[in-house]
Coordinates of C-alpha atoms in Angstrom, one line a residue:
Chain A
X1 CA 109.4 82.4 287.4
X2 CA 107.9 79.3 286.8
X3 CA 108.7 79.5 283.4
X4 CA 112.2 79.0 281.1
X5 CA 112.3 80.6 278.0
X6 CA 114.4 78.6 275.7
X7 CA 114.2 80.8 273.0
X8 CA 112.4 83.9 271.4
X9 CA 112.0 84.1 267.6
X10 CA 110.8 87.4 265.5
X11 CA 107.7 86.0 263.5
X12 CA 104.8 88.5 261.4
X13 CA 105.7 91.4 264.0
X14 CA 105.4 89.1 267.4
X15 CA 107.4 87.0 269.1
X16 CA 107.4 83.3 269.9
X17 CA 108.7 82.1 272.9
X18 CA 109.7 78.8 273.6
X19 CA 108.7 77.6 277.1
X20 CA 109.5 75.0 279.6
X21 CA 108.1 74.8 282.6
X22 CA 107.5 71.6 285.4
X23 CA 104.0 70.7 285.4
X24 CA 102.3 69.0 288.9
X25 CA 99.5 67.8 286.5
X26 CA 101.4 65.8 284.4
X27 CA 104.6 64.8 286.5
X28 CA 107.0 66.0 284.2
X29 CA 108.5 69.3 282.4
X30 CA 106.2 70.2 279.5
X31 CA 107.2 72.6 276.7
X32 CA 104.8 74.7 275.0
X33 CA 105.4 77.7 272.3
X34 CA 103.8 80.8 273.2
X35 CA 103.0 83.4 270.7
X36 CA 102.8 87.2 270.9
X37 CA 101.2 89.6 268.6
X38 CA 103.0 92.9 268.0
X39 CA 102.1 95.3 271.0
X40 CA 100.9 93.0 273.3
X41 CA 101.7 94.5 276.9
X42 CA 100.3 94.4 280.7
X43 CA 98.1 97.7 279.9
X44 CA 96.8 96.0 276.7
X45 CA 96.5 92.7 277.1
X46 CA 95.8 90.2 274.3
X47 CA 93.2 87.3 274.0
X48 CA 94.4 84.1 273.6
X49 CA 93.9 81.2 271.3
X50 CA 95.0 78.0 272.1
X51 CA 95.5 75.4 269.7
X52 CA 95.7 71.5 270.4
X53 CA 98.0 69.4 268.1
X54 CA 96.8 66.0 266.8
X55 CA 98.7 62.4 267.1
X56 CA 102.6 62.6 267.2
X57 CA 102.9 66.1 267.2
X58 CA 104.6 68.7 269.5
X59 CA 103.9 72.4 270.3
X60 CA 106.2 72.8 267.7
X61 CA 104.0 71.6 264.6
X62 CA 101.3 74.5 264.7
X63 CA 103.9 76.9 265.3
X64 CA 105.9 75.8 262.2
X65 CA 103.6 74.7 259.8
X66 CA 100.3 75.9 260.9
X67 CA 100.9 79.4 259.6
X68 CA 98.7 80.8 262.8
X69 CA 101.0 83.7 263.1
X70 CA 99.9 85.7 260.1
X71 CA 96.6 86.3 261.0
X72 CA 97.3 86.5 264.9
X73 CA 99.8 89.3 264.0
X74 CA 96.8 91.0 262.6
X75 CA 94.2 90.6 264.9
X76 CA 96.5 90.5 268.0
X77 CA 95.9 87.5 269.6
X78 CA 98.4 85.9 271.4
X79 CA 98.6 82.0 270.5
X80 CA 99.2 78.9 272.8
X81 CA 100.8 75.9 271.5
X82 CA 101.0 73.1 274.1
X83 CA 102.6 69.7 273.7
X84 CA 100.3 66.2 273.6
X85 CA 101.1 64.4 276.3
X86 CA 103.9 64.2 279.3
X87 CA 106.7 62.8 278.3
X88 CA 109.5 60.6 279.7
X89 CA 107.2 58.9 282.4
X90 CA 109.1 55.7 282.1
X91 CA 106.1 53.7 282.1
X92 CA 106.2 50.7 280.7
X93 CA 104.9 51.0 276.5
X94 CA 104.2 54.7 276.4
X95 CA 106.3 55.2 273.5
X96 CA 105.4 52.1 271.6
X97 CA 102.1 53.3 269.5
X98 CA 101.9 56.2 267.9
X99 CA 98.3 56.7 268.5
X100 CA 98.5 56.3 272.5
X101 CA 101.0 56.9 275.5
X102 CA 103.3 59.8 274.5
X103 CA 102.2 62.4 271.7
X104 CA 98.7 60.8 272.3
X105 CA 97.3 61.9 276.1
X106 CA 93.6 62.7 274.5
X107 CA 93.1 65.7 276.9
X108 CA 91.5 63.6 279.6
X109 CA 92.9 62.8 283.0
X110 CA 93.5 59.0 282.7
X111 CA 91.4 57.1 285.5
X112 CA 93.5 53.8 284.4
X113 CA 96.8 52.2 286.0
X114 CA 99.5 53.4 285.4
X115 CA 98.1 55.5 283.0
X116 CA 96.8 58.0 285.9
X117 CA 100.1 59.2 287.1
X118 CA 100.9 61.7 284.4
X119 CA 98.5 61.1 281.9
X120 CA 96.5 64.3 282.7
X121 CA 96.2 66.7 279.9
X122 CA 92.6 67.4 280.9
X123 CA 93.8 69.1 284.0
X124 CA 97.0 70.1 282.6
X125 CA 95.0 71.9 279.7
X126 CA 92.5 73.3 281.6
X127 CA 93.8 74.5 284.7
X128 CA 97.4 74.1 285.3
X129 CA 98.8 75.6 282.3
X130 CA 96.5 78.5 281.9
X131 CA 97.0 79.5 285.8
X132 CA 100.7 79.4 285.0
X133 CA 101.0 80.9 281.9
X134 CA 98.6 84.1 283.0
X135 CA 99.7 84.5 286.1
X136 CA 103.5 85.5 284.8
X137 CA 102.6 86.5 281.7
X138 CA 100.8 90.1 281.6
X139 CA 100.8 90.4 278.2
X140 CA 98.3 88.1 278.1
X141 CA 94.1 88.3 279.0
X142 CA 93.5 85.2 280.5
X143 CA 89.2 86.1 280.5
X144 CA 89.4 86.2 276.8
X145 CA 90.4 82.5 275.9
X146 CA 89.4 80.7 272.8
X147 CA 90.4 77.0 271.8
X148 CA 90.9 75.3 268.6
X149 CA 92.5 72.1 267.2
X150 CA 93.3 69.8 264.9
X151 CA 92.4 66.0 264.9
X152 CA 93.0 64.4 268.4
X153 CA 93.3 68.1 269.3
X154 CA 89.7 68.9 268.0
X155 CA 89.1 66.5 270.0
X156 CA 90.3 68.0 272.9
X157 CA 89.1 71.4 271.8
X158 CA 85.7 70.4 271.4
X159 CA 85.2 68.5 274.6
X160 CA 86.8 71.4 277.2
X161 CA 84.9 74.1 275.6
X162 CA 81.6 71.4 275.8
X163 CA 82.8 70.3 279.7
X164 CA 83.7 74.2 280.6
X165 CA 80.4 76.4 279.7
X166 CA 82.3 79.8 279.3
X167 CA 85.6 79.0 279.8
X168 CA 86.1 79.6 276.4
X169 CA 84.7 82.4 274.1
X170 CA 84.7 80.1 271.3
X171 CA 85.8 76.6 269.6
X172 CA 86.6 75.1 266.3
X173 CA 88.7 72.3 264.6
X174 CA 90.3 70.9 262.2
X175 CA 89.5 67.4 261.4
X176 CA 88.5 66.9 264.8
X177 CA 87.7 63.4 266.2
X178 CA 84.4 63.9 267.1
X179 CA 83.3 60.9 268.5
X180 CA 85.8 58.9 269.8
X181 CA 83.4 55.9 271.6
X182 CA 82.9 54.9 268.0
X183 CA 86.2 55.0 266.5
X184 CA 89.3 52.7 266.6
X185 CA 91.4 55.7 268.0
X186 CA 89.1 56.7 270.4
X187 CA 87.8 53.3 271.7
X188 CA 91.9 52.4 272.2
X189 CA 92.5 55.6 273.9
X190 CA 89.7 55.5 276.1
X191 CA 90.1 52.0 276.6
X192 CA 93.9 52.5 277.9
X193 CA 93.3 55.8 280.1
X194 CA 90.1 54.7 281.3
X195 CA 89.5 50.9 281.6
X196 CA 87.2 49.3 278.9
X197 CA 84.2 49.3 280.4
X198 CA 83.8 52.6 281.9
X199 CA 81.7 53.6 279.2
X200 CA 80.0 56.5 281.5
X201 CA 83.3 58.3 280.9
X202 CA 84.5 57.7 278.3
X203 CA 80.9 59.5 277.5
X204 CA 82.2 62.4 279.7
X205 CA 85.0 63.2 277.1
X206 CA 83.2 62.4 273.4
X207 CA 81.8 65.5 271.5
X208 CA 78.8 63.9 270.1
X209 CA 77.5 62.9 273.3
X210 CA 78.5 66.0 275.3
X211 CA 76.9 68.0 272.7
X212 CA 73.5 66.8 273.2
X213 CA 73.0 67.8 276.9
X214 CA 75.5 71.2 276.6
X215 CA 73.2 74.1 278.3
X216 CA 73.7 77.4 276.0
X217 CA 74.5 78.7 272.4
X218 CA 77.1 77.5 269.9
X219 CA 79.0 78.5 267.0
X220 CA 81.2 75.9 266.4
X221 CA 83.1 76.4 263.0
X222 CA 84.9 72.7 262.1
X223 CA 86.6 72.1 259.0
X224 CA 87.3 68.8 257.3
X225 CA 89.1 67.8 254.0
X226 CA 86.6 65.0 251.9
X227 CA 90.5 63.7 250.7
X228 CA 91.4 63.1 254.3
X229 CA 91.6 59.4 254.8
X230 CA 91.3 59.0 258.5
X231 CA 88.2 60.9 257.4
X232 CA 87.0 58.1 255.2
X233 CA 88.3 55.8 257.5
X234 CA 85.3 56.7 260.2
X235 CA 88.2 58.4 262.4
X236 CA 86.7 61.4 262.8
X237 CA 82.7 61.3 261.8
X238 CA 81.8 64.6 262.0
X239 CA 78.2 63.6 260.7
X240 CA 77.7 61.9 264.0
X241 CA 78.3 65.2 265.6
X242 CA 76.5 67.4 263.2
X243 CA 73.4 64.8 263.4
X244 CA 73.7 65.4 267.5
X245 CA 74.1 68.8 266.8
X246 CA 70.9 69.6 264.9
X247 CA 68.9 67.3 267.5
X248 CA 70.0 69.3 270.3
X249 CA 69.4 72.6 268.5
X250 CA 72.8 73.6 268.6
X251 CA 74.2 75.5 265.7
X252 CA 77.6 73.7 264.3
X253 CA 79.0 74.5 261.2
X254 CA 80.8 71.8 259.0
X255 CA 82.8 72.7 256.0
X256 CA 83.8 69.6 254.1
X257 CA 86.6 71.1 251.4
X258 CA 86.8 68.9 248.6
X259 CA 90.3 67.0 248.6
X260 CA 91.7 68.0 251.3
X261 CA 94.0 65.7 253.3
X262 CA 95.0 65.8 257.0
X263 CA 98.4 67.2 256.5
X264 CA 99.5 70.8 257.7
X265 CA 99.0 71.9 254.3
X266 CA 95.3 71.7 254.9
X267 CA 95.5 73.4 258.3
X268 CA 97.1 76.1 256.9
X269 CA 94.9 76.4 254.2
X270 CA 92.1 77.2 256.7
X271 CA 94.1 78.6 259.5
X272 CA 93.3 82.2 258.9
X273 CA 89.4 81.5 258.8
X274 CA 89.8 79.5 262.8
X275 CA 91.6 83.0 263.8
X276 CA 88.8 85.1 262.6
X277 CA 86.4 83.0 264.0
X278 CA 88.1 82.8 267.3
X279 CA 88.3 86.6 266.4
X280 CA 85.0 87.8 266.6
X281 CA 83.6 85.9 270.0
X282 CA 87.4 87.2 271.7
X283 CA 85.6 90.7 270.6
X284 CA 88.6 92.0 268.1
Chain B
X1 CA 106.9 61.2 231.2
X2 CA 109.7 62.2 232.8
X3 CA 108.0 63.3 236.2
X4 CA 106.5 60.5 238.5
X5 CA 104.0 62.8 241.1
X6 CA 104.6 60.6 244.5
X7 CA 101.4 63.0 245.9
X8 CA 99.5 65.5 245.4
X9 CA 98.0 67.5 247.9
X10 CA 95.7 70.5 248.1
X11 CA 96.5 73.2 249.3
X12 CA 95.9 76.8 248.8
X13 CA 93.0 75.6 246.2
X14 CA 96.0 74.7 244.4
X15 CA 97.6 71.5 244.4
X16 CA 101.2 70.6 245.7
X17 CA 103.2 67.9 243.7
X18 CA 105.6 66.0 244.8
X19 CA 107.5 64.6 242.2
X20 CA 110.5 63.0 241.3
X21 CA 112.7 62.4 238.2
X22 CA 116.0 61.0 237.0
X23 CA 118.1 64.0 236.1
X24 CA 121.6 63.5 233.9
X25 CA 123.1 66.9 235.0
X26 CA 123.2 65.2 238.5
X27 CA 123.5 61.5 237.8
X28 CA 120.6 60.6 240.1
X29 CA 116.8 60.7 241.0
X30 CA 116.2 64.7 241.9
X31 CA 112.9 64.6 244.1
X32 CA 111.3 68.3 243.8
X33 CA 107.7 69.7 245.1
X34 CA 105.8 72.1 242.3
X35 CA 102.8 73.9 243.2
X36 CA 99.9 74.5 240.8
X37 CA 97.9 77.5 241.7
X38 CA 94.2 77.7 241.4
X39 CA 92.8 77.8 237.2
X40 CA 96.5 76.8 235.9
X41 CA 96.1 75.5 232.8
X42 CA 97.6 74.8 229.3
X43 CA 95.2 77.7 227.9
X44 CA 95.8 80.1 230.8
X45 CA 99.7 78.9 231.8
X46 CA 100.9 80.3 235.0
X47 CA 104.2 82.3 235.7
X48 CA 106.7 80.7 238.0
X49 CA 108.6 81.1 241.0
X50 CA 111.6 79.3 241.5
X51 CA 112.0 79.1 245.3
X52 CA 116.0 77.6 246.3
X53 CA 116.6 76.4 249.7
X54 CA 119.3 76.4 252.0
X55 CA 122.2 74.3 253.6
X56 CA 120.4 70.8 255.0
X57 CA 117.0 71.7 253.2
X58 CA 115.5 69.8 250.5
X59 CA 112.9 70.8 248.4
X60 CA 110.4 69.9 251.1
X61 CA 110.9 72.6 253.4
X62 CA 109.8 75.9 251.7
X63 CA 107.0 74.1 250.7
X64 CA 106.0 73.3 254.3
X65 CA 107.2 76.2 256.2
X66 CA 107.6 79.2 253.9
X67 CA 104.1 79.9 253.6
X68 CA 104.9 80.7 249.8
X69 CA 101.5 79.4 249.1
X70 CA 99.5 81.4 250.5
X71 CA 100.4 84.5 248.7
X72 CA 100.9 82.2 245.5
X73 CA 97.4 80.9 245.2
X74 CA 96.2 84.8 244.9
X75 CA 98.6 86.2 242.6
X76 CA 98.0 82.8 240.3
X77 CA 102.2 82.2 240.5
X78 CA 103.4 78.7 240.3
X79 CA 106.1 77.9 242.8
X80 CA 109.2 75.5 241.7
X81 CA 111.1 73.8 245.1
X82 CA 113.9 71.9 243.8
X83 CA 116.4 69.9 245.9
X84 CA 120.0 71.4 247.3
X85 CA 122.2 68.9 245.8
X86 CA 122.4 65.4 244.4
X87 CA 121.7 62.5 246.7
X88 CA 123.1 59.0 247.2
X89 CA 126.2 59.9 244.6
X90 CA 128.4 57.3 247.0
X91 CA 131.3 59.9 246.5
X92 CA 133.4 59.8 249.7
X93 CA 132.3 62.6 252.3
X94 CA 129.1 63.7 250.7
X95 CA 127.2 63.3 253.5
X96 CA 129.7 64.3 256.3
X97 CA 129.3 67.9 256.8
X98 CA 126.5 70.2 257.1
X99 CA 127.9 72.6 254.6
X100 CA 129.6 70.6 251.9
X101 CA 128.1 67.8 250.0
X102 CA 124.2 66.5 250.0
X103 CA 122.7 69.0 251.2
X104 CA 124.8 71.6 249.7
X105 CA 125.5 72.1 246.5
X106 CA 126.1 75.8 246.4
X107 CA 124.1 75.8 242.8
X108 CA 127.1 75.7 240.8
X109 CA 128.9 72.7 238.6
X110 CA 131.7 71.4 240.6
X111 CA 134.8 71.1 238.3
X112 CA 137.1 69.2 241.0
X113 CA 137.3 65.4 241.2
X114 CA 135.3 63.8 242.4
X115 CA 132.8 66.3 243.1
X116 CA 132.0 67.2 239.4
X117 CA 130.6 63.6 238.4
X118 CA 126.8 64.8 239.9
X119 CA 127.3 68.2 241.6
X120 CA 126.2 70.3 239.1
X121 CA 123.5 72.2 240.4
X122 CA 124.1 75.3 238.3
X123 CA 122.9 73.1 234.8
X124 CA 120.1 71.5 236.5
X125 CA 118.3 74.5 238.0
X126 CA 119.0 76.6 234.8
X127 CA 118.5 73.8 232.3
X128 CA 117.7 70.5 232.7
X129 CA 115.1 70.9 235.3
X130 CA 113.2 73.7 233.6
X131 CA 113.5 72.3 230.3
X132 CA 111.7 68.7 231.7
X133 CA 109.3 70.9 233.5
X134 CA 108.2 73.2 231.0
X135 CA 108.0 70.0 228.4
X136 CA 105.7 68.4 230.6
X137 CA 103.8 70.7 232.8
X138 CA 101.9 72.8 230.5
X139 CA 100.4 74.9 233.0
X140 CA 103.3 76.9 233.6
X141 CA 104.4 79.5 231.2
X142 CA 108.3 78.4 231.1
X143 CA 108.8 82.3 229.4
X144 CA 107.5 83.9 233.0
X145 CA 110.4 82.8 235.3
X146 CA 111.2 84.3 238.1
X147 CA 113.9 83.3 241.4
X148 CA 114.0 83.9 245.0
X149 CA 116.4 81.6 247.4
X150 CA 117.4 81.8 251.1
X151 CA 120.9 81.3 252.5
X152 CA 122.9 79.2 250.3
X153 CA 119.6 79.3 248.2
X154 CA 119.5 83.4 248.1
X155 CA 123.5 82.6 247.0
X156 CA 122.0 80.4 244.0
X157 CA 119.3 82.9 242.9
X158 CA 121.0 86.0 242.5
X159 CA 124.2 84.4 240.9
X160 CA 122.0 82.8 238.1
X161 CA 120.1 86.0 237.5
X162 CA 122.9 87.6 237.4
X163 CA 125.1 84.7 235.1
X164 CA 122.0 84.5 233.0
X165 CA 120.7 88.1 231.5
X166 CA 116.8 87.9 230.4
X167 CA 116.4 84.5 232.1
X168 CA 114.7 85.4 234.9
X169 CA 112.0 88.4 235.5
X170 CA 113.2 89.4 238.5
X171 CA 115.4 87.9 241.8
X172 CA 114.8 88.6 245.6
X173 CA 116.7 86.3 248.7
X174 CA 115.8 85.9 252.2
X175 CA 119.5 86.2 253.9
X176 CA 121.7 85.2 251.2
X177 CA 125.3 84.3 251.1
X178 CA 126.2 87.6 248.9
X179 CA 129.8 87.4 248.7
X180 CA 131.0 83.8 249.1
X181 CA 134.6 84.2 248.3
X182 CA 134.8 86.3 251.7
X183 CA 133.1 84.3 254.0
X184 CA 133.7 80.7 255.6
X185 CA 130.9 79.0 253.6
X186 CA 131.8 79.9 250.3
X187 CA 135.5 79.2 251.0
X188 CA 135.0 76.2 251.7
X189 CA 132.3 74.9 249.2
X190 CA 134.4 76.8 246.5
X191 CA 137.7 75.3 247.3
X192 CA 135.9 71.5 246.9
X193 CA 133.9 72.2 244.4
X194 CA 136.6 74.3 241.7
X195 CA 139.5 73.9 244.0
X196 CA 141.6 76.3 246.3
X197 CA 143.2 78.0 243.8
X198 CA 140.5 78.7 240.8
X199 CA 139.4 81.9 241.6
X200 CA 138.6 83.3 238.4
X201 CA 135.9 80.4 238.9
X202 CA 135.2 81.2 242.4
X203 CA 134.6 85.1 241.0
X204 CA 132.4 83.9 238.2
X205 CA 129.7 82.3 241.4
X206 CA 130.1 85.4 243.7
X207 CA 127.1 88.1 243.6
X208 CA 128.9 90.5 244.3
X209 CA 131.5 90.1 242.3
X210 CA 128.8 89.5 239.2
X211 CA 127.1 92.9 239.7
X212 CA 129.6 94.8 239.4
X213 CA 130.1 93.6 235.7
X214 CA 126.1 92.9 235.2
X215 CA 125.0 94.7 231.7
X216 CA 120.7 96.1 232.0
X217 CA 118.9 96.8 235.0
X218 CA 118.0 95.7 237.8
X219 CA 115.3 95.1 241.1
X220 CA 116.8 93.5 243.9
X221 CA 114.8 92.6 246.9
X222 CA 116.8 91.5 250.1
X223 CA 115.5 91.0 253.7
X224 CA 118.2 90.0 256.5
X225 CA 117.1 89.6 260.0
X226 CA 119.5 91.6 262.7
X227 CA 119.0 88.7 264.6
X228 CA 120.5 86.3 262.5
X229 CA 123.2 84.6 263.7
X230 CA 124.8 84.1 260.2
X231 CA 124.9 87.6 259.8
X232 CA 126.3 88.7 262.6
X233 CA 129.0 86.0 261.8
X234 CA 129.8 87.3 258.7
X235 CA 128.6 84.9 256.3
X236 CA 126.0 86.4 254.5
X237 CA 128.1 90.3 254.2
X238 CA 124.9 91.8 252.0
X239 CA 127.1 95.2 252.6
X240 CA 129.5 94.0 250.7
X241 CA 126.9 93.3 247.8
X242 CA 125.1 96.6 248.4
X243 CA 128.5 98.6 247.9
X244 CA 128.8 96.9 244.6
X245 CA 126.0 97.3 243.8
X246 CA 125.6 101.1 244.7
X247 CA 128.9 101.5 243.0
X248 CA 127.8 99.7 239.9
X249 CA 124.2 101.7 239.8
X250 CA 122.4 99.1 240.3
X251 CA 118.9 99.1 242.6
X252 CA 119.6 97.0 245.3
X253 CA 117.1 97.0 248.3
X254 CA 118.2 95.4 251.5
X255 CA 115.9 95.6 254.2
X256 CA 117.5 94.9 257.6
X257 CA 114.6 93.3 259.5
X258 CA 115.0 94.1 263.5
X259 CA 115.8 91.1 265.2
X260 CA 115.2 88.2 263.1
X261 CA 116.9 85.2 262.7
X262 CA 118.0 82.8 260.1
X263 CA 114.9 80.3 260.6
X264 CA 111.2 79.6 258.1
X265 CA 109.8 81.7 261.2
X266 CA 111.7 84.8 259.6
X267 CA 111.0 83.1 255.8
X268 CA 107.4 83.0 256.1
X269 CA 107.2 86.5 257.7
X270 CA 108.0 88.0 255.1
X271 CA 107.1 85.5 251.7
X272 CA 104.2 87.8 250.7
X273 CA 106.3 90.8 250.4
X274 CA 108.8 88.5 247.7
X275 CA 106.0 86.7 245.8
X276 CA 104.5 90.4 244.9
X277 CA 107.8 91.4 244.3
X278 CA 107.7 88.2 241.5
X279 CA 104.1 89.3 240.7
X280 CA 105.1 92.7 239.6
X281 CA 107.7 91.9 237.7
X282 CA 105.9 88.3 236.2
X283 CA 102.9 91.0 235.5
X284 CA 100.5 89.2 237.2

């Protein structure tokens, strides 16, 4: 089992398991929380949704305040929660900012020194933690895979389903950083885990640009509160992505909901409108 | 005004205040969260829900975790989340345990020395704080009142129903502490708050002792999770309140919910199910 199960709490019908497991990717054990609708099994599996947290947060923070579960329950899809980044690396500053190093890994594999030995949420994200988590868990149907997040996790949402045509059956976000070259998050990230001048990649992983060469249809359902103020900082600029969007002929939906912050409380607002989204391209 | 809002965030397409105010009953500044469903208004007030947490909570965590508002928003209920207990009091102790103190104040006006200078939880959830609430907020129909409560909260909301005939519409708890003077918590909060020997006191703050001398009817929902360590530790006994309450003829309903714990995972599983319990009897 290349899984421990820490603990498994009842919630809306399913369970939610807390999982550690050691990851190659990222050099160090990574926790997740796994969700499981109500009569999930090996003969039934469920689809799966997984859900990338923003800056400073755990697997923990969707599964607590989120309120992914209801809906979920309902539509019996099983949810994955990983964490942001490795953790414990011991390399020098990676817990000194809040907005890089731990609970800030960006979903890319860092190219950088010393960045590059851990830093690899792309690969852990991608490959390492679905090929763990569906080969021992039956319950679930790893070809049925959807992806959503919030913030630096729409980030991350938006750019592996845009990098991986039809790994995923669908993406949306919440708030998503959607074009990270251009913002003060985004350039220091990508700046750190890739060198500052390696603008070519740092292309590879923003939304905006990826959008504008993706072969194939979209549906991409992305919420945004107008009260948000990394919003009205230019954090996030989803009209740089809905601008790239509509030039490529890609169809992208942005809902701007009036006051809105960036807070769980807007997530959660919105939460059951991701899962039916996610809902109908997993086909339930 | 009494109130200073600290936030407000939407949520719900209501709005969630967080607000504080000096309170006398406690001899300190009581921070509380209220939220203000969708079309509340002075000309269309909104019924209330008064939501009291458990041991270690504050007013914060219902509001993030219960999912309360969800279910809230639609029905067009208000939702009150007060503090446990008085903060910063400098009595010696307060903060030491987990289950006696800040954090804890067992709803109920301490009598001992030095505990009764500021623990009196009882007069500000039943007085003072409705009293500056209703003054001020003139959205909420201070005449609709209902209670809910978990743990030490579930304790508080069926001992003021029951203490305070017509008050309230109606009273549910999520795993409450139904019989205090029999279990470990309520020993001990009891003995420091009215002292070891008072029990005609202790008796007077003790569900189950309180229904079996409650006058008029009554609608009691209860959910317990078989999972929950509490329970199977004997501090919550909600057979000991169901007895009473059978014997009494009272309607009591206690749901025993297969294999959940004590946590919000188990809280917000099941909010929906109290707040139309509230609805119903708040005739909304």
């Amino acid at each position: 089992m290349s899984f421990e199960t820490t603990a498994t709490i009842a919630s809306f019908g399913g369970k939610l398991l807390k999982l550690a497991h050691q990851a190659r990717s990222t050099s160090c054990q990574m926790k997740l929380n796994l969700y499981l609708p109500p009569n999930a099994s090996a003969s039934k599996p469920a689809p799966v949704l997984i859900y990338l947290a923003g800056l400073t947060c755990t697997g923990d923070n969707g599964a607590e305040k989120g309120f992914f579960q209801n809906m979920a329950s309902k539509k019996g899809i099983a949810i994955v929660y990983p964490d942001t980044s490795p953790r414990g690396l011991n390399i020098e500053g990676e817990d000194e900012s809040y907005d890089f190093g731990s609970g800030a890994g960006f979903y890319v594999d860092a190219t950088a020194e010393p960045w590059k030995h851990g830093y690899r949420m792309y690969t852990y994200i991608t490959e390492e933690l679905p090929h763990a988590l569906f080969g021992e868990f039956k319950e679930l149907d790893g070809k049925r895979v959807s992806i959503t997040g919030h913030s630096m996790g729409g980030h991350g949402a938006l750019t592996l389903f845009l990098k991986n045509p039809g790994k995923y059956k669908s993406v949306s976000a919440f708030a998503p950083i959607t074009n990270p070259m251009k913002c003060p998050w985004g350039e220091k990230a990508f700046s750190g885990y890739f060198g500052k001048d390696d603008h070519k990649r740092w292309a590879e992983h923003d939304a905006t640009e990826l959008i504008s060469h993706f072969k194939g249809d979209t549906d991409i359902l992305i919420d945004v509160g107008t009260g948000d103020n990394f919003y009205k900082q230019g954090q996030l600029l989803p009209e740089n992505f809905e601008k790239a969007a509509k030039a490529a002929g890609k169809k992208v939906t942005v809902r701007y909901q009036d006051g809105y912050d960036h807070s769980y409380f807007f997530i959660s607002t919105f939460a059951d409108d991701h899962l039916e989204h996610a809902a109908k391209h997993l086909g339930v």
